[in-house]
Amino acid sequence: MPMPPEFDVGFGPSNLALAIAVAEYNETAAEPVAVRFLERQPRFGWHRGMLLADATMQVSFLKDLVTMRNPVSRFSFLCYLHERGRLVDFVNHKTFFPLRVEFHDYLEWAAAKVAGQVGYGREAISVRSDGEWFEVRTADGEVCRARNLVLGTGLRPKLPEGALPSERVWHNSELLHRVGSIRAPRRCVVVGAGQSAAESAAFLHDRFPEAEVCAVFSRYGYSPSDDSSFANRIFDPDGVDAYYSAPESVKQRLMNYHGSTNYSAVDIELIDDLYRRSYREKVQGRERLRIFNVSRLADVFEDEKVRVAVESSATGEKTVLDADLLVYATGYRPADPTGLLGALGGHCRRDEHGRLRVERDYRLVAPDLPGAIYLQGGTEHTHGITSSLLSNTAVRAGEILASVLDRRPAAEWAPEYAAKELA
Ligand SMILES: Cc1cc2nc3c(=O)[nH]c(=O)nc-3n(C[C@H](O)[C@H](O)[C@H](O)COP(=O)(O)OP(=O)(O)OC[C@H]3O[C@@H](n4cnc5c(N)ncnc54)[C@H](O)[C@@H]3O)c2cc1C
């Protein structure tokens, strides 16, 4: 019987980078790697709900799907620009940070080149072992046998405890999907002080020129993200090595020092833009952008409107706002892989804090399982802040492929299977 392929769950940028690494390897390999991807979305999509027209990337275009691993790859952002006829225009633009919509187009362009390996509209719902291989069951009832697994299932929107989503109460991840259903609002409330919160506030302020936009957060002001050169080195491949080998107390310290490279932090240009709007409105005498800082939502009640009680944490004073829309820009958490693994999760070793133990090559420590389970994402506690970001995606994909190859018994590959799968 032919060997089953590697199965990769999720086809966001992380597993797309892996698909490309495999495709490049197979171009010259005597023993190609057979790989299949399951993606629950009907087509490729990267945070479509936040593809705001003006939003830019938070990472250099050189940290695309490939360049940090293979600078001469034909899957690079520069090759994409060249193919689209925009290379010269982009160079003249003098920026490292393309528009998010443009980067999305790049990701779609790259995804189309490896589409033969991807099953779209196919959600993995459980994984079990038949003793020899993994069996991945999909929502449409199919069972796919797999030699190893790579779980790249990304982030899940996080709402505050007790928050009740509704027609007018959403997480920001749904912003563009649902904003069309809101007609002529008089007031929108945005909760949160991170990049998505600031982007949502600016977007609603533009989109509804008659509406008041109230930004509610516990900080004193939006804080800038630290993208200075030395701090940025935390995203380097060497930064991952250093983090991985550091004792727990040092890991904690590094996260405290450098969390502001990513978390609860906003691009300085956007902070300046919001401040400019706020000041301009003060001068004009009509303040549409209202900042409720050092504040929290004390209560939310919904009837024809969403009634929001905002409490100042400094004075305890409450302001009741009748709103047409409440957007929680309260962050994301990594998908928990053990949900998918069911009983197999019990075979995965955990550390003294109950967190999954992960090898440097992103493999779960689970020696009793029939193959390896790699994580793309959800490894912040072991590999540091790049875990959920794009910065190290290209290199991580290469490391996972190298590990799969290293662990493959030389005699066991099945050329006829590989040739069929990748044709
Ligand atoms: C609005 C926004 C902007 C961002 N911008 C940046 C940025 O500029 N720079 C940066 O470094 N990071 C950024 N990030 C961080 C983000 O996590 C990464 O950009 C990137 O999405 C990580 O890719 P991924 O493939 O690991 O996860 P995801 O992009 O979340 O992809 C996971 C995929 O898995 C699929 N999936 C999940 N469960 C299953 C299942 N059971 N079966 C089948 N498929 C499944 C999902 O549908 C999804 O397509 C941003 C995040 C957000 C929310």
Short mmCIF file of C-alpha atoms and ligand atoms in Angstrom, two decimals:
data_model
loop_
_atom_site.label_atom_id
_atom_site.label_comp_id
_atom_site.label_asym_id
_atom_site.label_seq_id
_atom_site.Cartn_x
_atom_site.Cartn_y
_atom_site.Cartn_z
CA MET A 1 0.00 0.00 0.00
CA PRO A 2 1.38 3.48 -0.79
CA MET A 3 2.51 5.66 2.05
CA PRO A 4 -0.06 8.33 2.99
CA PRO A 5 1.01 11.94 2.54
CA GLU A 6 1.78 14.49 5.22
CA PHE A 7 -1.45 16.26 6.17
CA ASP A 8 -1.55 19.88 7.06
CA VAL A 9 -4.57 21.43 8.70
CA GLY A 10 -5.27 25.07 7.90
CA PHE A 11 -4.05 26.96 4.86
CA GLY A 12 -3.21 30.42 6.10
CA PRO A 13 0.18 32.03 5.45
CA SER A 14 2.02 29.55 7.71
CA ASN A 15 1.01 26.40 5.88
CA LEU A 16 1.09 28.22 2.54
CA ALA A 17 4.78 28.93 3.26
CA LEU A 18 5.22 25.24 3.99
CA ALA A 19 3.45 24.24 0.75
CA ILE A 20 5.91 26.43 -1.13
CA ALA A 21 8.92 25.05 0.74
CA VAL A 22 7.75 21.55 -0.21
CA ALA A 23 7.09 22.54 -3.85
CA GLU A 24 10.59 24.04 -4.12
CA TYR A 25 12.16 20.98 -2.50
CA ASN A 26 10.27 18.62 -4.83
CA GLU A 27 11.51 20.47 -7.93
CA THR A 28 14.90 18.78 -7.56
CA ALA A 29 14.33 16.03 -5.01
CA ALA A 30 14.99 12.43 -5.87
CA GLU A 31 12.43 11.53 -3.21
CA PRO A 32 9.64 14.11 -3.30
CA VAL A 33 7.47 14.80 -0.30
CA ALA A 34 3.72 14.19 -0.70
CA VAL A 35 1.70 16.76 1.14
CA ARG A 36 -1.99 17.71 1.31
CA PHE A 37 -3.67 20.67 3.00
CA LEU A 38 -7.17 20.99 4.42
CA GLU A 39 -8.63 24.49 4.61
CA ARG A 40 -12.10 25.17 5.94
CA GLN A 41 -12.62 28.41 4.02
CA PRO A 42 -14.04 28.01 0.51
CA ARG A 43 -11.02 29.82 -0.97
CA PHE A 44 -7.81 31.36 0.27
CA GLY A 45 -8.43 34.25 2.66
CA TRP A 46 -6.26 36.07 5.19
CA HIS A 47 -8.20 38.06 7.82
CA ARG A 48 -10.61 39.29 5.17
CA GLY A 49 -12.78 41.09 7.74
CA MET A 50 -9.88 43.51 8.40
CA LEU A 51 -8.70 44.15 4.85
CA LEU A 52 -9.25 47.87 5.35
CA ALA A 53 -8.33 49.99 2.35
CA ASP A 54 -5.61 52.04 4.10
CA ALA A 55 -4.22 49.41 6.45
CA THR A 56 -0.57 48.54 5.92
CA MET A 57 1.47 45.50 6.87
CA GLN A 58 3.18 45.41 10.25
CA VAL A 59 6.08 43.47 8.83
CA SER A 60 8.60 44.13 6.09
CA PHE A 61 7.68 42.75 2.65
CA LEU A 62 11.06 40.98 2.79
CA LYS A 63 9.53 38.76 5.47
CA ASP A 64 7.19 37.32 2.88
CA LEU A 65 6.47 33.61 2.47
CA VAL A 66 9.96 32.72 1.24
CA THR A 67 12.68 35.37 1.12
CA MET A 68 14.20 34.79 4.57
CA ARG A 69 14.53 31.08 3.70
CA ASN A 70 15.27 31.33 -0.03
CA PRO A 71 16.02 34.84 -1.34
CA VAL A 72 15.93 33.63 -4.95
CA SER A 73 12.51 32.00 -4.71
CA ARG A 74 10.01 32.55 -7.54
CA PHE A 75 7.30 32.88 -4.82
CA SER A 76 8.65 36.13 -3.36
CA PHE A 77 6.75 39.39 -2.98
CA LEU A 78 9.16 40.95 -5.47
CA CYS A 79 8.36 38.26 -8.07
CA TYR A 80 4.66 38.89 -7.41
CA LEU A 81 5.19 42.63 -8.00
CA HIS A 82 7.13 41.93 -11.16
CA GLU A 83 4.39 39.64 -12.47
CA ARG A 84 1.74 42.25 -11.65
CA GLY A 85 3.76 44.96 -13.43
CA ARG A 86 4.21 47.08 -10.30
CA LEU A 87 7.83 46.47 -9.33
CA VAL A 88 9.07 49.89 -10.43
CA ASP A 89 6.11 51.67 -8.86
CA PHE A 90 6.67 49.84 -5.58
CA VAL A 91 10.36 50.74 -5.55
CA ASN A 92 9.47 54.40 -6.08
CA HIS A 93 7.02 54.14 -3.19
CA LYS A 94 10.06 53.67 -0.88
CA THR A 95 8.30 51.58 1.72
CA PHE A 96 8.91 48.25 3.40
CA PHE A 97 5.27 48.03 4.45
CA PRO A 98 2.83 47.32 1.61
CA LEU A 99 -0.91 47.77 1.95
CA ARG A 100 -2.61 44.82 3.64
CA VAL A 101 -4.87 44.40 0.60
CA GLU A 102 -1.81 44.17 -1.61
CA PHE A 103 -0.17 41.59 0.62
CA HIS A 104 -3.42 39.64 0.57
CA ASP A 105 -3.31 39.69 -3.21
CA TYR A 106 0.27 38.41 -3.01
CA LEU A 107 -0.79 35.57 -0.70
CA GLU A 108 -3.66 34.66 -3.07
CA TRP A 109 -1.24 34.75 -6.01
CA ALA A 110 1.12 32.37 -4.21
CA ALA A 111 -1.74 30.14 -3.00
CA ALA A 112 -2.97 29.75 -6.59
CA LYS A 113 0.43 28.35 -7.59
CA VAL A 114 0.13 25.46 -5.12
CA ALA A 115 -3.66 25.06 -5.28
CA GLY A 116 -3.34 21.44 -6.44
CA GLN A 117 -2.31 20.43 -2.93
CA VAL A 118 -5.18 22.14 -1.10
CA GLY A 119 -8.69 20.97 -0.32
CA TYR A 120 -10.72 24.16 0.23
CA GLY A 121 -14.05 24.09 2.06
CA ARG A 122 -12.75 21.15 4.09
CA GLU A 123 -12.72 21.54 7.85
CA ALA A 124 -10.79 19.03 9.92
CA ILE A 125 -12.93 18.13 12.92
CA SER A 126 -10.97 15.38 14.64
CA VAL A 127 -7.79 13.37 14.55
CA ARG A 128 -7.31 9.83 15.77
CA SER A 129 -4.74 7.12 15.27
CA ASP A 130 -5.33 3.70 13.73
CA GLY A 131 -2.13 2.52 15.37
CA GLU A 132 -0.06 3.00 12.21
CA TRP A 133 -1.15 6.37 10.79
CA PHE A 134 -3.13 9.42 11.80
CA GLU A 135 -6.71 9.62 10.58
CA VAL A 136 -8.03 13.13 10.03
CA ARG A 137 -11.81 13.32 9.82
CA THR A 138 -13.33 16.24 7.93
CA ALA A 139 -16.73 17.89 8.41
CA ASP A 140 -17.89 16.37 5.11
CA GLY A 141 -17.29 12.90 6.55
CA GLU A 142 -14.11 11.93 4.73
CA VAL A 143 -11.22 10.31 6.59
CA CYS A 144 -7.72 11.17 5.37
CA ARG A 145 -4.83 9.01 6.48
CA ALA A 146 -1.68 10.90 7.30
CA ARG A 147 1.87 10.10 8.11
CA ASN A 148 2.60 13.33 10.02
CA LEU A 149 0.47 16.38 10.75
CA VAL A 150 1.19 20.08 10.67
CA LEU A 151 -1.45 22.13 12.49
CA GLY A 152 -1.53 25.75 11.32
CA THR A 153 -5.01 26.68 12.47
CA GLY A 154 -4.21 30.27 13.35
CA LEU A 155 -5.94 32.64 15.72
CA ARG A 156 -9.45 32.84 17.15
CA PRO A 157 -11.18 36.14 17.97
CA LYS A 158 -11.27 36.79 21.71
CA LEU A 159 -14.25 38.50 23.34
CA PRO A 160 -14.36 39.67 26.96
CA GLU A 161 -16.05 37.26 29.34
CA GLY A 162 -19.81 37.68 29.25
CA ALA A 163 -19.85 39.62 25.96
CA LEU A 164 -22.84 38.61 23.83
CA PRO A 165 -22.34 38.97 20.08
CA SER A 166 -25.40 40.10 18.13
CA GLU A 167 -26.47 41.97 14.98
CA ARG A 168 -24.86 45.09 16.40
CA VAL A 169 -22.19 43.68 18.67
CA TRP A 170 -19.21 42.04 16.99
CA HIS A 171 -15.56 41.30 17.20
CA ASN A 172 -13.48 43.47 14.86
CA SER A 173 -12.59 40.36 12.80
CA GLU A 174 -16.09 40.73 11.29
CA LEU A 175 -15.82 44.43 10.56
CA LEU A 176 -15.89 44.40 6.76
CA HIS A 177 -18.25 41.43 6.59
CA ARG A 178 -20.93 43.16 8.66
CA VAL A 179 -20.48 46.89 8.42
CA GLY A 180 -22.73 46.98 5.34
CA SER A 181 -25.68 46.02 7.55
CA ILE A 182 -25.34 49.19 9.63
CA ARG A 183 -27.25 52.15 8.20
CA ALA A 184 -26.64 55.75 9.24
CA PRO A 185 -25.49 55.06 12.79
CA ARG A 186 -25.42 57.93 15.24
CA ARG A 187 -22.86 56.37 17.53
CA CYS A 188 -20.33 53.51 17.33
CA VAL A 189 -18.29 52.24 20.29
CA VAL A 190 -14.93 50.52 19.84
CA VAL A 191 -13.36 48.71 22.79
CA GLY A 192 -9.61 48.13 22.86
CA ALA A 193 -6.30 49.94 22.41
CA GLY A 194 -4.36 47.72 20.02
CA GLN A 195 -3.73 48.09 16.29
CA SER A 196 -7.08 46.55 15.31
CA ALA A 197 -8.94 48.82 17.74
CA ALA A 198 -7.25 51.95 16.39
CA GLU A 199 -7.85 50.81 12.80
CA SER A 200 -11.52 50.08 13.55
CA ALA A 201 -12.02 53.50 15.16
CA ALA A 202 -10.42 55.27 12.19
CA PHE A 203 -12.40 53.18 9.71
CA LEU A 204 -15.78 53.85 11.35
CA HIS A 205 -14.92 57.53 11.70
CA ASP A 206 -14.32 57.70 7.92
CA ARG A 207 -17.14 55.43 6.91
CA PHE A 208 -19.86 57.22 8.88
CA PRO A 209 -19.11 60.95 8.66
CA GLU A 210 -22.20 61.82 10.69
CA ALA A 211 -21.56 59.34 13.49
CA GLU A 212 -19.78 59.75 16.78
CA VAL A 213 -17.07 57.15 17.36
CA CYS A 214 -16.26 56.42 21.00
CA ALA A 215 -13.00 54.59 21.71
CA VAL A 216 -12.95 52.93 25.14
CA PHE A 217 -9.76 51.52 26.65
CA SER A 218 -8.00 51.08 29.96
CA ARG A 219 -4.69 52.69 28.95
CA TYR A 220 -4.11 56.44 29.20
CA GLY A 221 -3.45 56.64 25.50
CA TYR A 222 -2.81 54.42 22.50
CA SER A 223 0.79 53.20 22.85
CA PRO A 224 3.13 52.97 19.85
CA SER A 225 4.41 49.62 18.68
CA ASP A 226 8.14 49.27 19.06
CA ASP A 227 9.56 48.55 15.63
CA SER A 228 13.02 49.90 16.38
CA SER A 229 15.91 47.96 14.94
CA PHE A 230 17.40 46.34 18.05
CA ALA A 231 14.01 45.35 19.46
CA ASN A 232 13.06 43.92 16.05
CA ARG A 233 15.81 41.36 16.43
CA ILE A 234 13.47 39.42 18.73
CA PHE A 235 11.76 38.32 15.47
CA ASP A 236 14.99 37.00 13.94
CA PRO A 237 15.61 33.26 13.56
CA ASP A 238 18.39 33.73 16.16
CA GLY A 239 15.83 35.38 18.43
CA VAL A 240 13.76 32.19 18.28
CA ASP A 241 16.83 30.12 19.22
CA ALA A 242 17.62 32.42 22.14
CA TYR A 243 14.02 32.36 23.37
CA TYR A 244 13.69 28.62 23.00
CA SER A 245 16.80 27.88 25.06
CA ALA A 246 16.16 30.52 27.76
CA PRO A 247 14.91 29.55 31.23
CA GLU A 248 11.24 30.25 31.93
CA SER A 249 11.96 33.36 34.04
CA VAL A 250 14.00 34.89 31.17
CA LYS A 251 11.28 34.02 28.64
CA GLN A 252 8.79 35.87 30.84
CA ARG A 253 11.11 38.86 31.10
CA LEU A 254 11.65 38.96 27.32
CA MET A 255 7.89 38.95 26.74
CA ASN A 256 7.48 41.78 29.25
CA TYR A 257 10.26 43.82 27.65
CA HIS A 258 9.22 43.22 24.05
CA GLY A 259 5.48 42.52 24.10
CA SER A 260 4.98 46.06 22.77
CA THR A 261 6.52 45.00 19.45
CA ASN A 262 3.14 43.36 18.84
CA TYR A 263 0.59 43.43 21.65
CA SER A 264 -1.68 46.36 22.58
CA ALA A 265 0.45 48.56 20.37
CA VAL A 266 -0.38 50.78 17.43
CA ASP A 267 1.62 52.12 14.47
CA ILE A 268 2.76 55.60 15.38
CA GLU A 269 1.41 57.03 12.09
CA LEU A 270 -2.07 55.80 12.98
CA ILE A 271 -1.83 57.24 16.49
CA ASP A 272 -0.82 60.59 14.98
CA ASP A 273 -3.66 60.36 12.47
CA LEU A 274 -6.25 59.72 15.19
CA TYR A 275 -4.87 62.52 17.34
CA ARG A 276 -4.95 64.89 14.36
CA ARG A 277 -8.63 64.08 13.80
CA SER A 278 -9.46 64.53 17.45
CA TYR A 279 -7.66 67.90 17.66
CA ARG A 280 -9.16 69.14 14.39
CA GLU A 281 -12.63 68.37 15.72
CA LYS A 282 -11.89 70.22 18.94
CA VAL A 283 -10.94 73.29 16.90
CA GLN A 284 -14.09 72.94 14.79
CA GLY A 285 -16.28 72.53 17.88
CA ARG A 286 -17.81 69.16 16.99
CA GLU A 287 -16.04 66.23 18.55
CA ARG A 288 -17.02 63.06 16.74
CA LEU A 289 -14.02 61.04 17.83
CA ARG A 290 -14.32 60.68 21.60
CA ILE A 291 -11.65 58.92 23.63
CA PHE A 292 -12.72 57.27 26.90
CA ASN A 293 -9.30 56.42 28.31
CA VAL A 294 -8.60 54.78 31.70
CA SER A 295 -12.05 53.29 31.24
CA ARG A 296 -13.86 50.00 30.92
CA LEU A 297 -17.28 48.78 29.86
CA ALA A 298 -19.20 48.34 33.11
CA ASP A 299 -22.40 47.15 31.46
CA VAL A 300 -23.87 46.42 28.05
CA PHE A 301 -27.61 46.17 27.51
CA GLU A 302 -29.26 45.68 24.14
CA ASP A 303 -32.80 46.54 22.98
CA GLU A 304 -33.35 48.73 19.90
CA LYS A 305 -29.93 50.20 20.65
CA VAL A 306 -26.86 48.93 22.39
CA ARG A 307 -26.70 50.74 25.71
CA VAL A 308 -23.15 50.83 27.00
CA ALA A 309 -22.11 52.06 30.45
CA VAL A 310 -18.51 53.26 30.36
CA GLU A 311 -16.85 53.54 33.73
CA SER A 312 -13.79 55.63 34.42
CA SER A 313 -11.32 53.49 36.34
CA ALA A 314 -9.83 56.69 37.76
CA THR A 315 -12.97 58.30 39.21
CA GLY A 316 -15.64 55.59 39.04
CA GLU A 317 -17.80 58.01 37.06
CA LYS A 318 -20.16 56.28 34.62
CA THR A 319 -21.23 57.56 31.21
CA VAL A 320 -24.12 55.82 29.48
CA LEU A 321 -23.85 55.75 25.68
CA ASP A 322 -26.69 54.70 23.40
CA ALA A 323 -24.94 53.18 20.41
CA ASP A 324 -25.89 51.59 17.11
CA LEU A 325 -22.78 49.45 17.01
CA LEU A 326 -20.33 47.99 19.53
CA VAL A 327 -17.07 46.58 18.18
CA TYR A 328 -14.87 44.55 20.49
CA ALA A 329 -11.30 44.87 19.26
CA THR A 330 -10.16 42.77 22.18
CA GLY A 331 -7.61 40.58 20.51
CA TYR A 332 -7.15 37.00 19.42
CA ARG A 333 -5.93 33.80 21.01
CA PRO A 334 -4.22 30.91 19.25
CA ALA A 335 -6.50 27.99 18.34
CA ASP A 336 -6.05 25.18 20.85
CA PRO A 337 -4.71 22.17 18.90
CA THR A 338 -5.85 19.69 21.55
CA GLY A 339 -9.51 20.33 20.60
CA LEU A 340 -8.79 18.70 17.26
CA LEU A 341 -6.61 15.96 18.73
CA GLY A 342 -9.26 14.61 21.14
CA ALA A 343 -7.94 11.56 22.97
CA LEU A 344 -4.55 11.89 21.23
CA GLY A 345 -4.11 15.12 23.18
CA GLY A 346 -3.62 12.96 26.27
CA HIS A 347 -0.43 11.58 24.70
CA CYS A 348 1.08 15.05 24.36
CA ARG A 349 3.48 15.88 27.17
CA ARG A 350 2.94 19.09 29.09
CA ASP A 351 5.17 21.34 31.17
CA GLU A 352 4.69 22.19 34.84
CA HIS A 353 2.23 24.95 33.85
CA GLY A 354 0.09 22.50 31.86
CA ARG A 355 1.26 23.90 28.50
CA LEU A 356 2.11 21.66 25.56
CA ARG A 357 5.79 20.75 25.35
CA VAL A 358 7.19 21.48 21.92
CA GLU A 359 10.59 20.56 20.44
CA ARG A 360 12.74 23.20 18.72
CA ASP A 361 11.55 21.81 15.35
CA TYR A 362 7.93 22.67 16.38
CA ARG A 363 7.06 19.01 17.03
CA LEU A 364 4.78 18.21 19.94
CA VAL A 365 6.50 16.01 22.50
CA ALA A 366 4.34 12.91 22.06
CA PRO A 367 6.53 9.84 21.58
CA ASP A 368 3.63 7.34 21.65
CA LEU A 369 1.90 8.70 18.56
CA PRO A 370 2.33 7.06 15.14
CA GLY A 371 3.92 10.15 13.57
CA ALA A 372 4.92 13.69 14.37
CA ILE A 373 2.52 16.58 15.00
CA TYR A 374 4.04 19.96 14.20
CA LEU A 375 2.55 23.28 15.33
CA GLN A 376 2.60 26.39 13.22
CA GLY A 377 1.34 28.87 15.82
CA GLY A 378 0.43 28.35 19.45
CA THR A 379 4.08 28.05 20.44
CA GLU A 380 4.61 31.45 22.01
CA HIS A 381 5.43 29.83 25.37
CA THR A 382 8.30 27.86 23.80
CA HIS A 383 9.42 29.76 20.66
CA GLY A 384 8.47 33.34 21.53
CA ILE A 385 6.62 36.19 19.96
CA THR A 386 7.01 35.16 16.30
CA SER A 387 4.73 32.19 16.91
CA SER A 388 1.56 33.87 15.62
CA LEU A 389 3.24 36.36 13.28
CA LEU A 390 4.57 36.40 9.74
CA SER A 391 8.14 37.45 10.61
CA ASN A 392 9.60 33.98 10.87
CA THR A 393 7.10 32.09 8.69
CA ALA A 394 9.45 31.35 5.80
CA VAL A 395 12.24 30.08 8.06
CA ARG A 396 9.89 28.08 10.28
CA ALA A 397 8.37 26.36 7.23
CA GLY A 398 11.88 25.40 6.10
CA GLU A 399 12.72 24.06 9.57
CA ILE A 400 9.57 21.94 9.67
CA LEU A 401 10.25 20.52 6.22
CA ALA A 402 13.85 19.75 7.22
CA SER A 403 12.58 17.92 10.29
CA VAL A 404 10.08 15.88 8.25
CA LEU A 405 12.87 14.94 5.84
CA ASP A 406 15.30 14.09 8.63
CA ARG A 407 12.79 11.81 10.26
CA ARG A 408 11.74 10.05 7.07
CA PRO A 409 13.12 6.51 6.86
CA ALA A 410 15.00 6.43 3.53
CA ALA A 411 13.43 3.23 2.21
CA GLU A 412 9.83 4.12 2.96
CA TRP A 413 8.88 6.81 0.52
CA ALA A 414 6.43 6.05 -2.25
CA PRO A 415 7.30 7.75 -5.56
CA GLU A 416 4.07 6.75 -7.29
CA TYR A 417 2.00 8.35 -4.52
CA ALA A 418 4.04 11.53 -4.51
CA ALA A 419 3.90 11.86 -8.28
CA LYS A 420 0.10 11.46 -8.27
CA GLU A 421 -0.51 13.92 -5.45
CA LEU A 422 1.67 16.65 -6.82
CA ALA A 423 0.87 16.35 -10.50
C1 LIG B 1 -6.04 41.87 11.06
C2 LIG B 1 -4.71 41.19 11.28
C3 LIG B 1 -3.57 41.71 10.70
C4 LIG B 1 -2.35 41.10 10.90
N1 LIG B 1 -1.26 41.65 10.34
C5 LIG B 1 -0.06 41.10 10.57
C6 LIG B 1 1.11 41.69 10.02
O1 LIG B 1 1.07 42.72 9.34
N2 LIG B 1 2.31 41.09 10.28
C7 LIG B 1 2.39 39.95 11.03
O2 LIG B 1 3.50 39.45 11.23
N3 LIG B 1 1.30 39.38 11.56
C8 LIG B 1 0.08 39.92 11.36
N4 LIG B 1 -1.02 39.35 11.91
C9 LIG B 1 -0.88 38.10 12.71
C10 LIG B 1 -1.42 36.85 11.99
O3 LIG B 1 -1.55 35.82 12.92
C11 LIG B 1 -0.54 36.37 10.86
O4 LIG B 1 -0.51 37.38 9.90
C12 LIG B 1 -1.03 35.13 10.09
O5 LIG B 1 -2.42 35.16 9.92
C13 LIG B 1 -0.59 33.82 10.70
O6 LIG B 1 -0.84 32.84 9.71
P1 LIG B 1 -1.37 31.39 10.08
O7 LIG B 1 -1.40 30.64 8.82
O8 LIG B 1 -0.56 30.84 11.19
O9 LIG B 1 -2.82 31.62 10.67
P2 LIG B 1 -4.16 32.11 9.95
O10 LIG B 1 -3.88 33.19 9.02
O11 LIG B 1 -5.15 32.37 11.04
O12 LIG B 1 -4.63 30.85 9.11
C14 LIG B 1 -5.16 29.68 9.72
C15 LIG B 1 -6.04 28.99 8.71
O13 LIG B 1 -6.47 27.75 9.23
C16 LIG B 1 -7.82 27.54 8.86
N5 LIG B 1 -8.39 26.58 9.82
C17 LIG B 1 -8.54 26.76 11.14
N6 LIG B 1 -9.06 25.65 11.71
C18 LIG B 1 -9.21 24.75 10.71
C19 LIG B 1 -9.70 23.41 10.66
N7 LIG B 1 -10.10 22.77 11.76
N8 LIG B 1 -9.74 22.76 9.45
C20 LIG B 1 -9.34 23.40 8.32
N9 LIG B 1 -8.87 24.69 8.32
C21 LIG B 1 -8.80 25.34 9.49
C22 LIG B 1 -8.43 28.93 8.93
O14 LIG B 1 -9.61 29.02 8.14
C23 LIG B 1 -7.30 29.79 8.38
O15 LIG B 1 -7.38 29.97 6.98
C24 LIG B 1 -2.26 39.94 11.71
C25 LIG B 1 -3.40 39.42 12.30
C26 LIG B 1 -4.62 40.04 12.09
C27 LIG B 1 -5.83 39.48 12.78
#
